[in-house]
PDB file of C-alpha atoms in Angstrom:
ATOM      1  CA  MET E   1       0.000   0.000   0.000  1.00 65.00           C
ATOM      2  CA  CYS E   2       1.408   3.419  -0.952  1.00 66.00           C
ATOM      3  CA  CYS E   3       0.368   7.045  -0.533  1.00 70.00           C
ATOM      4  CA  ILE E   4       1.886  10.088  -2.286  1.00 69.00           C
ATOM      5  CA  PHE E   5       1.547  13.549  -0.769  1.00 59.00           C
ATOM      6  CA  GLU E   6       2.558  17.069  -1.871  1.00 65.00           C
ATOM      7  CA  ASN E   7       2.130  20.540  -0.436  1.00 69.00           C
ATOM      8  CA  SER E   8       3.757  23.874  -1.171  1.00 61.00           C
ATOM      9  CA  PHE E   9       4.024  27.339   0.334  1.00 64.00           C
ATOM     10  CA  SER E  10       5.596  30.492  -1.050  1.00 66.00           C
ATOM     11  CA  ALA E  11       9.110  29.528   0.027  1.00 82.00           C
ATOM     12  CA  ILE E  12       8.892  25.878   1.108  1.00 85.00           C
ATOM     13  CA  GLY E  13       7.642  22.824  -0.761  1.00 88.00           C
ATOM     14  CA  ILE E  14       6.966  19.434   0.837  1.00 88.00           C
ATOM     15  CA  SER E  15       6.440  16.206  -1.076  1.00 89.00           C
ATOM     16  CA  GLY E  16       7.074  12.495  -0.703  1.00 90.00           C
ATOM     17  CA  ASP E  17       5.487   9.100  -0.352  1.00 90.00           C
ATOM     18  CA  ILE E  18       4.692   6.668   2.421  1.00 89.00           C
ATOM     19  CA  GLY E  19       3.733   3.014   2.256  1.00 91.00           C
ATOM     20  CA  PHE E  20       3.924  -0.376   3.851  1.00 87.00           C
ATOM     21  CA  ASP E  21       3.858  -4.033   2.902  1.00 87.00           C
ATOM     22  CA  SER E  22       3.519  -7.257   4.842  1.00 87.00           C
ATOM     23  CA  GLU E  23       4.368 -10.911   4.370  1.00 84.00           C
ATOM     24  CA  LEU E  24       3.086 -14.225   5.728  1.00 84.00           C
ATOM     25  CA  TYR E  25       5.365 -17.241   5.702  1.00 80.00           C
ATOM     26  CA  SER E  26       4.979 -20.943   6.453  1.00 82.00           C
ATOM     27  CA  VAL E  27       6.417 -24.267   5.313  1.00 81.00           C
ATOM     28  CA  SER E  28       4.778 -27.682   5.384  1.00 80.00           C
ATOM     29  CA  LYS E  29       8.021 -29.575   6.018  1.00 79.00           C
ATOM     30  CA  GLY E  30      11.296 -28.661   7.637  1.00 75.00           C
ATOM     31  CA  GLU E  31      12.207 -25.749   9.872  1.00 77.00           C
ATOM     32  CA  ASN E  32      10.990 -22.204   9.305  1.00 73.00           C
ATOM     33  CA  ARG E  33      13.708 -19.971   7.886  1.00 73.00           C
ATOM     34  CA  ARG E  34      11.736 -16.767   8.434  1.00 73.00           C
ATOM     35  CA  PRO E  35       9.248 -15.407  10.975  1.00 73.00           C
ATOM     36  CA  ALA E  36       5.624 -16.393  10.420  1.00 77.00           C
ATOM     37  CA  SER E  37       4.775 -12.761   9.614  1.00 79.00           C
ATOM     38  CA  SER E  38       6.681  -9.571   8.877  1.00 82.00           C
ATOM     39  CA  ALA E  39       5.891  -5.999   7.885  1.00 88.00           C
ATOM     40  CA  ARG E  40       7.840  -3.060   6.470  1.00 88.00           C
ATOM     41  CA  LEU E  41       7.122   0.668   6.537  1.00 89.00           C
ATOM     42  CA  TYR E  42       8.866   3.199   4.304  1.00 90.00           C
ATOM     43  CA  PHE E  43       8.597   6.984   4.464  1.00 91.00           C
ATOM     44  CA  ARG E  44      10.373   9.269   1.962  1.00 92.00           C
ATOM     45  CA  PRO E  45       9.527  12.956   2.494  1.00 92.00           C
ATOM     46  CA  ALA E  46      11.407  15.807   0.786  1.00 92.00           C
ATOM     47  CA  ILE E  47      11.610  19.477   1.769  1.00 92.00           C
ATOM     48  CA  ASN E  48      12.449  22.061  -0.884  1.00 92.00           C
ATOM     49  CA  ILE E  49      13.482  25.523   0.366  1.00 89.00           C
ATOM     50  CA  LEU E  50      13.479  28.371  -2.162  1.00 85.00           C
ATOM     51  CA  ASN E  51      14.314  25.869  -4.920  1.00 85.00           C
ATOM     52  CA  THR E  52      17.964  26.081  -3.828  1.00 88.00           C
ATOM     53  CA  PHE E  53      18.185  23.785  -0.806  1.00 93.00           C
ATOM     54  CA  LYS E  54      16.535  20.379  -0.611  1.00 95.00           C
ATOM     55  CA  ILE E  55      16.458  17.812   2.190  1.00 95.00           C
ATOM     56  CA  ASN E  56      15.522  14.230   1.339  1.00 95.00           C
ATOM     57  CA  PHE E  57      14.598  11.710   4.032  1.00 94.00           C
ATOM     58  CA  ASP E  58      14.633   7.964   3.452  1.00 94.00           C
ATOM     59  CA  ILE E  59      13.180   5.955   6.343  1.00 92.00           C
ATOM     60  CA  ASN E  60      12.721   2.174   6.209  1.00 90.00           C
ATOM     61  CA  LEU E  61      11.456   0.283   9.272  1.00 89.00           C
ATOM     62  CA  SER E  62      10.861  -3.458   9.487  1.00 86.00           C
ATOM     63  CA  THR E  63       9.544  -5.823  12.128  1.00 82.00           C
ATOM     64  CA  ASP E  64      12.696  -7.880  11.521  1.00 75.00           C
ATOM     65  CA  GLY E  65      14.535  -4.891  12.964  1.00 65.00           C
ATOM     66  CA  SER E  66      17.909  -5.781  14.436  1.00 60.00           C
ATOM     67  CA  SER E  67      17.192  -9.503  14.769  1.00 57.00           C
ATOM     68  CA  SER E  68      19.191 -10.212  11.606  1.00 57.00           C
ATOM     69  CA  ARG E  69      22.964 -10.181  11.386  1.00 62.00           C
ATOM     70  CA  GLN E  70      22.865  -6.544  10.312  1.00 67.00           C
ATOM     71  CA  ASP E  71      20.225  -3.989  11.294  1.00 74.00           C
ATOM     72  CA  ILE E  72      17.466  -3.764   8.686  1.00 80.00           C
ATOM     73  CA  ASN E  73      16.003  -0.498  10.021  1.00 87.00           C
ATOM     74  CA  GLN E  74      17.543   2.409   8.108  1.00 89.00           C
ATOM     75  CA  ILE E  75      17.249   6.200   8.209  1.00 92.00           C
ATOM     76  CA  ASP E  76      19.042   8.574   5.841  1.00 95.00           C
ATOM     77  CA  ILE E  77      18.988  12.392   5.848  1.00 95.00           C
ATOM     78  CA  ASN E  78      20.327  13.785   2.579  1.00 96.00           C
ATOM     79  CA  PRO E  79      20.552  17.603   2.228  1.00 96.00           C
ATOM     80  CA  LYS E  80      21.444  18.885  -1.269  1.00 95.00           C
ATOM     81  CA  TRP E  81      22.393  22.238  -2.706  1.00 94.00           C
ATOM     82  CA  SER E  82      23.823  23.500  -5.999  1.00 91.00           C
ATOM     83  CA  TRP E  83      27.475  22.657  -5.274  1.00 93.00           C
ATOM     84  CA  GLY E  84      27.263  19.778  -2.794  1.00 95.00           C
ATOM     85  CA  ASN E  85      25.359  17.263  -0.738  1.00 96.00           C
ATOM     86  CA  ALA E  86      25.702  15.379   2.539  1.00 97.00           C
ATOM     87  CA  HIS E  87      24.469  12.185   4.170  1.00 96.00           C
ATOM     88  CA  PHE E  88      23.656  11.409   7.789  1.00 96.00           C
ATOM     89  CA  GLY E  89      22.511   7.932   8.757  1.00 95.00           C
ATOM     90  CA  ASP E  90      22.361   4.932   6.402  1.00 94.00           C
ATOM     91  CA  PHE E  91      23.504   5.565   2.859  1.00 93.00           C
ATOM     92  CA  SER E  92      25.582   4.272  -0.045  1.00 92.00           C
ATOM     93  CA  GLN E  93      28.584   6.296  -1.218  1.00 90.00           C
ATOM     94  CA  SER E  94      30.187   5.878  -4.640  1.00 90.00           C
ATOM     95  CA  TYR E  95      33.803   6.890  -5.387  1.00 90.00           C
ATOM     96  CA  SER E  96      35.006   4.363  -7.977  1.00 89.00           C
ATOM     97  CA  LEU E  97      34.830   0.630  -8.780  1.00 87.00           C
ATOM     98  CA  LEU E  98      38.364   0.122  -7.408  1.00 88.00           C
ATOM     99  CA  VAL E  99      37.887   2.045  -4.146  1.00 90.00           C
ATOM    100  CA  LEU E 100      34.282   2.346  -2.945  1.00 89.00           C
ATOM    101  CA  GLU E 101      31.084   1.417  -4.772  1.00 88.00           C
ATOM    102  CA  GLY E 102      27.614   0.399  -3.586  1.00 84.00           C
ATOM    103  CA  LEU E 103      28.575  -0.301   0.041  1.00 88.00           C
ATOM    104  CA  LYS E 104      25.979   0.442   2.719  1.00 90.00           C
ATOM    105  CA  ILE E 105      27.431   2.751   5.404  1.00 93.00           C
ATOM    106  CA  ARG E 106      25.996   3.961   8.706  1.00 93.00           C
ATOM    107  CA  GLY E 107      27.658   7.294   9.424  1.00 95.00           C
ATOM    108  CA  ALA E 108      28.186  10.571   7.558  1.00 97.00           C
ATOM    109  CA  ALA E 109      29.498  11.847   4.221  1.00 96.00           C
ATOM    110  CA  LEU E 110      30.113  15.198   2.562  1.00 97.00           C
ATOM    111  CA  ASN E 111      30.576  15.848  -1.178  1.00 96.00           C
ATOM    112  CA  LEU E 112      31.537  19.307  -2.472  1.00 95.00           C
ATOM    113  CA  GLN E 113      32.211  20.529  -6.028  1.00 93.00           C
ATOM    114  CA  LYS E 114      32.832  24.278  -6.152  1.00 90.00           C
ATOM    115  CA  GLY E 115      34.069  25.399  -9.536  1.00 89.00           C
ATOM    116  CA  LYS E 116      36.913  23.079 -10.496  1.00 92.00           C
ATOM    117  CA  LEU E 117      37.742  22.056  -6.921  1.00 95.00           C
ATOM    118  CA  LYS E 118      36.363  18.814  -5.500  1.00 95.00           C
ATOM    119  CA  PHE E 119      36.414  17.569  -1.912  1.00 96.00           C
ATOM    120  CA  GLY E 120      34.655  14.807  -0.051  1.00 96.00           C
ATOM    121  CA  PHE E 121      34.923  12.549   2.951  1.00 95.00           C
ATOM    122  CA  VAL E 122      33.053   9.559   4.307  1.00 96.00           C
ATOM    123  CA  THR E 123      33.124   7.795   7.668  1.00 96.00           C
ATOM    124  CA  GLY E 124      30.970   5.222   9.404  1.00 95.00           C
ATOM    125  CA  LYS E 125      30.283   1.618  10.293  1.00 93.00           C
ATOM    126  CA  ILE E 126      29.852  -0.924   7.498  1.00 90.00           C
ATOM    127  CA  ASP E 127      29.361  -4.049   9.672  1.00 86.00           C
ATOM    128  CA  ARG E 128      28.306  -4.490  13.260  1.00 82.00           C
ATOM    129  CA  SER E 129      29.779  -7.182  15.484  1.00 82.00           C
ATOM    130  CA  VAL E 130      27.929 -10.503  15.647  1.00 77.00           C
ATOM    131  CA  SER E 131      29.133 -13.114  18.111  1.00 73.00           C
ATOM    132  CA  SER E 132      26.433 -15.705  18.687  1.00 62.00           C
ATOM    133  CA  GLN E 133      23.884 -16.215  15.961  1.00 52.00           C
ATOM    134  CA  ASN E 134      23.885 -19.725  14.507  1.00 51.00           C
ATOM    135  CA  ASN E 135      27.608 -19.824  15.283  1.00 58.00           C
ATOM    136  CA  TYR E 136      28.212 -16.876  12.961  1.00 67.00           C
ATOM    137  CA  ARG E 137      30.799 -14.307  14.026  1.00 75.00           C
ATOM    138  CA  SER E 138      32.007 -11.042  12.567  1.00 81.00           C
ATOM    139  CA  TYR E 139      33.888  -8.029  13.890  1.00 87.00           C
ATOM    140  CA  LYS E 140      32.579  -4.504  13.911  1.00 89.00           C
ATOM    141  CA  ARG E 141      34.084  -2.874  10.810  1.00 92.00           C
ATOM    142  CA  VAL E 142      34.528   0.873  10.401  1.00 94.00           C
ATOM    143  CA  LEU E 143      35.473   2.854   7.309  1.00 95.00           C
ATOM    144  CA  PHE E 144      36.833   6.318   6.688  1.00 95.00           C
ATOM    145  CA  GLY E 145      38.310   8.039   3.689  1.00 95.00           C
ATOM    146  CA  GLY E 146      38.012  10.896   1.269  1.00 96.00           C
ATOM    147  CA  ILE E 147      38.625  12.391  -2.133  1.00 96.00           C
ATOM    148  CA  ILE E 148      40.264  15.581  -3.376  1.00 96.00           C
ATOM    149  CA  GLY E 149      40.390  16.633  -6.993  1.00 95.00           C
ATOM    150  CA  ILE E 150      40.517  19.342  -9.589  1.00 95.00           C
ATOM    151  CA  GLY E 151      38.649  19.628 -12.873  1.00 91.00           C
ATOM    152  CA  GLU E 152      35.147  19.536 -14.291  1.00 85.00           C
ATOM    153  CA  LYS E 153      32.374  17.097 -13.447  1.00 77.00           C
ATOM    154  CA  THR E 154      31.854  15.969 -17.038  1.00 77.00           C
ATOM    155  CA  GLY E 155      35.177  17.093 -18.557  1.00 84.00           C
ATOM    156  CA  SER E 156      38.839  16.644 -17.703  1.00 90.00           C
ATOM    157  CA  TYR E 157      39.694  16.042 -14.047  1.00 91.00           C
ATOM    158  CA  PHE E 158      42.246  14.490 -11.691  1.00 94.00           C
ATOM    159  CA  ASN E 159      41.306  12.924  -8.339  1.00 95.00           C
ATOM    160  CA  ILE E 160      43.162  11.383  -5.400  1.00 96.00           C
ATOM    161  CA  LEU E 161      41.150   8.892  -3.319  1.00 96.00           C
ATOM    162  CA  ALA E 162      42.023   7.137  -0.067  1.00 95.00           C
ATOM    163  CA  ILE E 163      39.944   4.647   1.933  1.00 95.00           C
ATOM    164  CA  SER E 164      40.653   2.624   5.078  1.00 95.00           C
ATOM    165  CA  ALA E 165      38.426  -0.188   6.402  1.00 94.00           C
ATOM    166  CA  LYS E 166      39.365  -1.666   9.773  1.00 93.00           C
ATOM    167  CA  ASP E 167      37.939  -4.316  12.116  1.00 92.00           C
ATOM    168  CA  ASP E 168      37.537  -3.319  15.768  1.00 90.00           C
ATOM    169  CA  ILE E 169      39.574  -5.898  17.711  1.00 87.00           C
ATOM    170  CA  SER E 170      37.651  -5.328  20.958  1.00 86.00           C
ATOM    171  CA  SER E 171      34.201  -5.764  19.357  1.00 83.00           C
ATOM    172  CA  LEU E 172      34.146  -9.569  19.911  1.00 79.00           C
ATOM    173  CA  SER E 173      34.486 -10.196  23.631  1.00 68.00           C
ATOM    174  CA  ASP E 174      34.334 -14.008  23.367  1.00 58.00           C
ATOM    175  CA  ILE E 175      37.635 -14.250  21.486  1.00 56.00           C
ATOM    176  CA  ASN E 176      41.058 -14.176  23.124  1.00 53.00           C
ATOM    177  CA  HIS E 177      42.768 -11.211  21.474  1.00 51.00           C
ATOM    178  CA  ASP E 178      46.063 -11.687  23.320  1.00 50.00           C
ATOM    179  CA  THR E 179      47.116 -14.529  21.086  1.00 45.00           C
ATOM    180  CA  ALA E 180      50.147 -13.867  18.901  1.00 40.00           C
ATOM    181  CA  SER E 181      49.501 -16.688  16.448  1.00 39.00           C
ATOM    182  CA  VAL E 182      48.095 -16.157  12.991  1.00 38.00           C
ATOM    183  CA  LEU E 183      45.330 -18.662  12.363  1.00 40.00           C
ATOM    184  CA  ASP E 184      44.350 -19.965   8.962  1.00 38.00           C
ATOM    185  CA  THR E 185      40.824 -18.782   8.108  1.00 40.00           C
ATOM    186  CA  ILE E 186      40.475 -21.549   5.538  1.00 40.00           C
ATOM    187  CA  THR E 187      41.528 -24.671   7.433  1.00 40.00           C
ATOM    188  CA  TYR E 188      39.910 -23.734  10.763  1.00 40.00           C
ATOM    189  CA  ASP E 189      36.210 -24.262  11.292  1.00 42.00           C
ATOM    190  CA  THR E 190      34.603 -21.037  12.541  1.00 42.00           C
ATOM    191  CA  ILE E 191      31.954 -23.008  14.407  1.00 46.00           C
ATOM    192  CA  ILE E 192      34.515 -25.013  16.397  1.00 44.00           C
ATOM    193  CA  ASN E 193      37.252 -22.418  16.744  1.00 53.00           C
ATOM    194  CA  PRO E 194      36.170 -18.763  17.007  1.00 52.00           C
ATOM    195  CA  GLU E 195      39.823 -17.721  16.739  1.00 54.00           C
ATOM    196  CA  SER E 196      39.631 -18.449  13.008  1.00 66.00           C
ATOM    197  CA  ILE E 197      37.763 -15.135  12.623  1.00 78.00           C
ATOM    198  CA  THR E 198      40.608 -12.648  12.383  1.00 85.00           C
ATOM    199  CA  PRO E 199      40.361  -8.828  12.643  1.00 89.00           C
ATOM    200  CA  GLN E 200      41.444  -7.469   9.274  1.00 90.00           C
ATOM    201  CA  GLU E 201      42.312  -4.122   7.748  1.00 92.00           C
ATOM    202  CA  ASN E 202      42.535  -2.766   4.228  1.00 93.00           C
ATOM    203  CA  MET E 203      43.847   0.570   2.955  1.00 94.00           C
ATOM    204  CA  VAL E 204      43.478   1.717  -0.655  1.00 95.00           C
ATOM    205  CA  LEU E 205      45.052   4.697  -2.416  1.00 95.00           C
ATOM    206  CA  SER E 206      43.876   5.563  -5.916  1.00 95.00           C
ATOM    207  CA  LEU E 207      44.773   8.068  -8.647  1.00 95.00           C
ATOM    208  CA  GLN E 208      41.905   8.764 -11.025  1.00 93.00           C
ATOM    209  CA  SER E 209      41.895  10.935 -14.130  1.00 92.00           C
ATOM    210  CA  ASN E 210      39.868  11.752 -17.206  1.00 90.00           C
ATOM    211  CA  LEU E 211      40.991  13.648 -20.304  1.00 90.00           C
ATOM    212  CA  SER E 212      38.297  15.109 -22.536  1.00 86.00           C
ATOM    213  CA  PHE E 213      38.828  16.207 -26.158  1.00 82.00           C
ATOM    214  CA  ALA E 214      36.812  17.605 -29.057  1.00 80.00           C
ATOM    215  CA  LYS E 215      34.196  19.320 -26.901  1.00 78.00           C
ATOM    216  CA  HIS E 216      33.661  16.210 -24.713  1.00 75.00           C
ATOM    217  CA  LYS E 217      33.069  13.939 -27.697  1.00 81.00           C
ATOM    218  CA  ILE E 218      36.254  11.952 -26.967  1.00 86.00           C
ATOM    219  CA  SER E 219      37.540  11.075 -23.504  1.00 85.00           C
ATOM    220  CA  TRP E 220      40.240   8.898 -21.987  1.00 90.00           C
ATOM    221  CA  SER E 221      39.721   7.672 -18.406  1.00 89.00           C
ATOM    222  CA  ASN E 222      42.063   5.687 -16.200  1.00 92.00           C
ATOM    223  CA  GLU E 223      42.572   4.769 -12.567  1.00 93.00           C
ATOM    224  CA  PHE E 224      45.517   3.273 -10.696  1.00 94.00           C
ATOM    225  CA  ALA E 225      44.948   1.831  -7.217  1.00 94.00           C
ATOM    226  CA  ALA E 226      47.228   0.244  -4.619  1.00 94.00           C
ATOM    227  CA  SER E 227      46.057  -1.727  -1.585  1.00 93.00           C
ATOM    228  CA  ALA E 228      47.723  -2.681   1.717  1.00 92.00           C
ATOM    229  CA  PHE E 229      45.851  -5.601   3.286  1.00 90.00           C
ATOM    230  CA  THR E 230      46.362  -6.966   6.801  1.00 88.00           C
ATOM    231  CA  ARG E 231      44.920 -10.422   7.317  1.00 87.00           C
ATOM    232  CA  ASP E 232      45.241 -10.379  11.117  1.00 86.00           C
ATOM    233  CA  ARG E 233      45.718  -7.085  12.997  1.00 82.00           C
ATOM    234  CA  ARG E 234      46.955  -9.017  16.047  1.00 81.00           C
ATOM    235  CA  SER E 235      49.931 -10.549  14.253  1.00 78.00           C
ATOM    236  CA  SER E 236      53.459  -9.213  14.574  1.00 74.00           C
ATOM    237  CA  VAL E 237      55.243  -7.526  11.672  1.00 69.00           C
ATOM    238  CA  ILE E 238      57.024 -10.002   9.385  1.00 67.00           C
ATOM    239  CA  THR E 239      60.750  -9.327   9.116  1.00 66.00           C
ATOM    240  CA  THR E 240      62.961 -10.830   6.453  1.00 67.00           C
ATOM    241  CA  HIS E 241      66.280  -9.957   4.848  1.00 70.00           C
ATOM    242  CA  ASP E 242      65.083 -11.238   1.483  1.00 75.00           C
ATOM    243  CA  ILE E 243      62.911  -8.177   0.857  1.00 74.00           C
ATOM    244  CA  PRO E 244      64.542  -4.830  -0.006  1.00 76.00           C
ATOM    245  CA  ASP E 245      64.262  -2.190   2.727  1.00 74.00           C
ATOM    246  CA  PHE E 246      62.244   0.226   0.574  1.00 72.00           C
ATOM    247  CA  LEU E 247      59.435  -2.381   0.334  1.00 66.00           C
TER     248      LEU E 247
END
């Protein structure tokens, strides 16, 4: 069921839609994989101020709530203006296919493009910790990063992007984090040995550019990215004389 509403004043316009749906579930044989009933409510209002500043709200609430591995309830506040936008709450931020694309984040982001100067940052939680749900475990994972650049939105530009995603070691209290051993996440069974879930970290640095010719009819785009991945943040630094010092 859905309802669309709209109202306007001399300086402020309000529009949006609201709706809900429900589901009944049962199986004749075997165990139920879902609740017998569930419902979802969505509410997407938008406020337009003087046709120059707009605030979009995206609210999704479900009876499943936080009972799943990750919280299904989501709220996003997205203000927009002529040279930028921001996010507060649950949103998806896109930088590039090699750095950040289509990942759901719970936090904040800012994107600015003033003239030929570009700046943005993003920070938030991308996974919450789960320690005891059908023997599934995962660390709380946080992300932060940003982008700076110069150029035109649809023409020639050059961008520098950096992103870091890191597991919070203290977010799983039922695992001994004092161990110095590095455990194999492939050969160890996560149900039997919780130590096989290791806190990881990944950092990515990217150089992105686009050259536009013949009044934007021809363009050449490229991106070079480098990643530093840590499989277990608890492990000690590997030292060897076989690798040159500059590496």
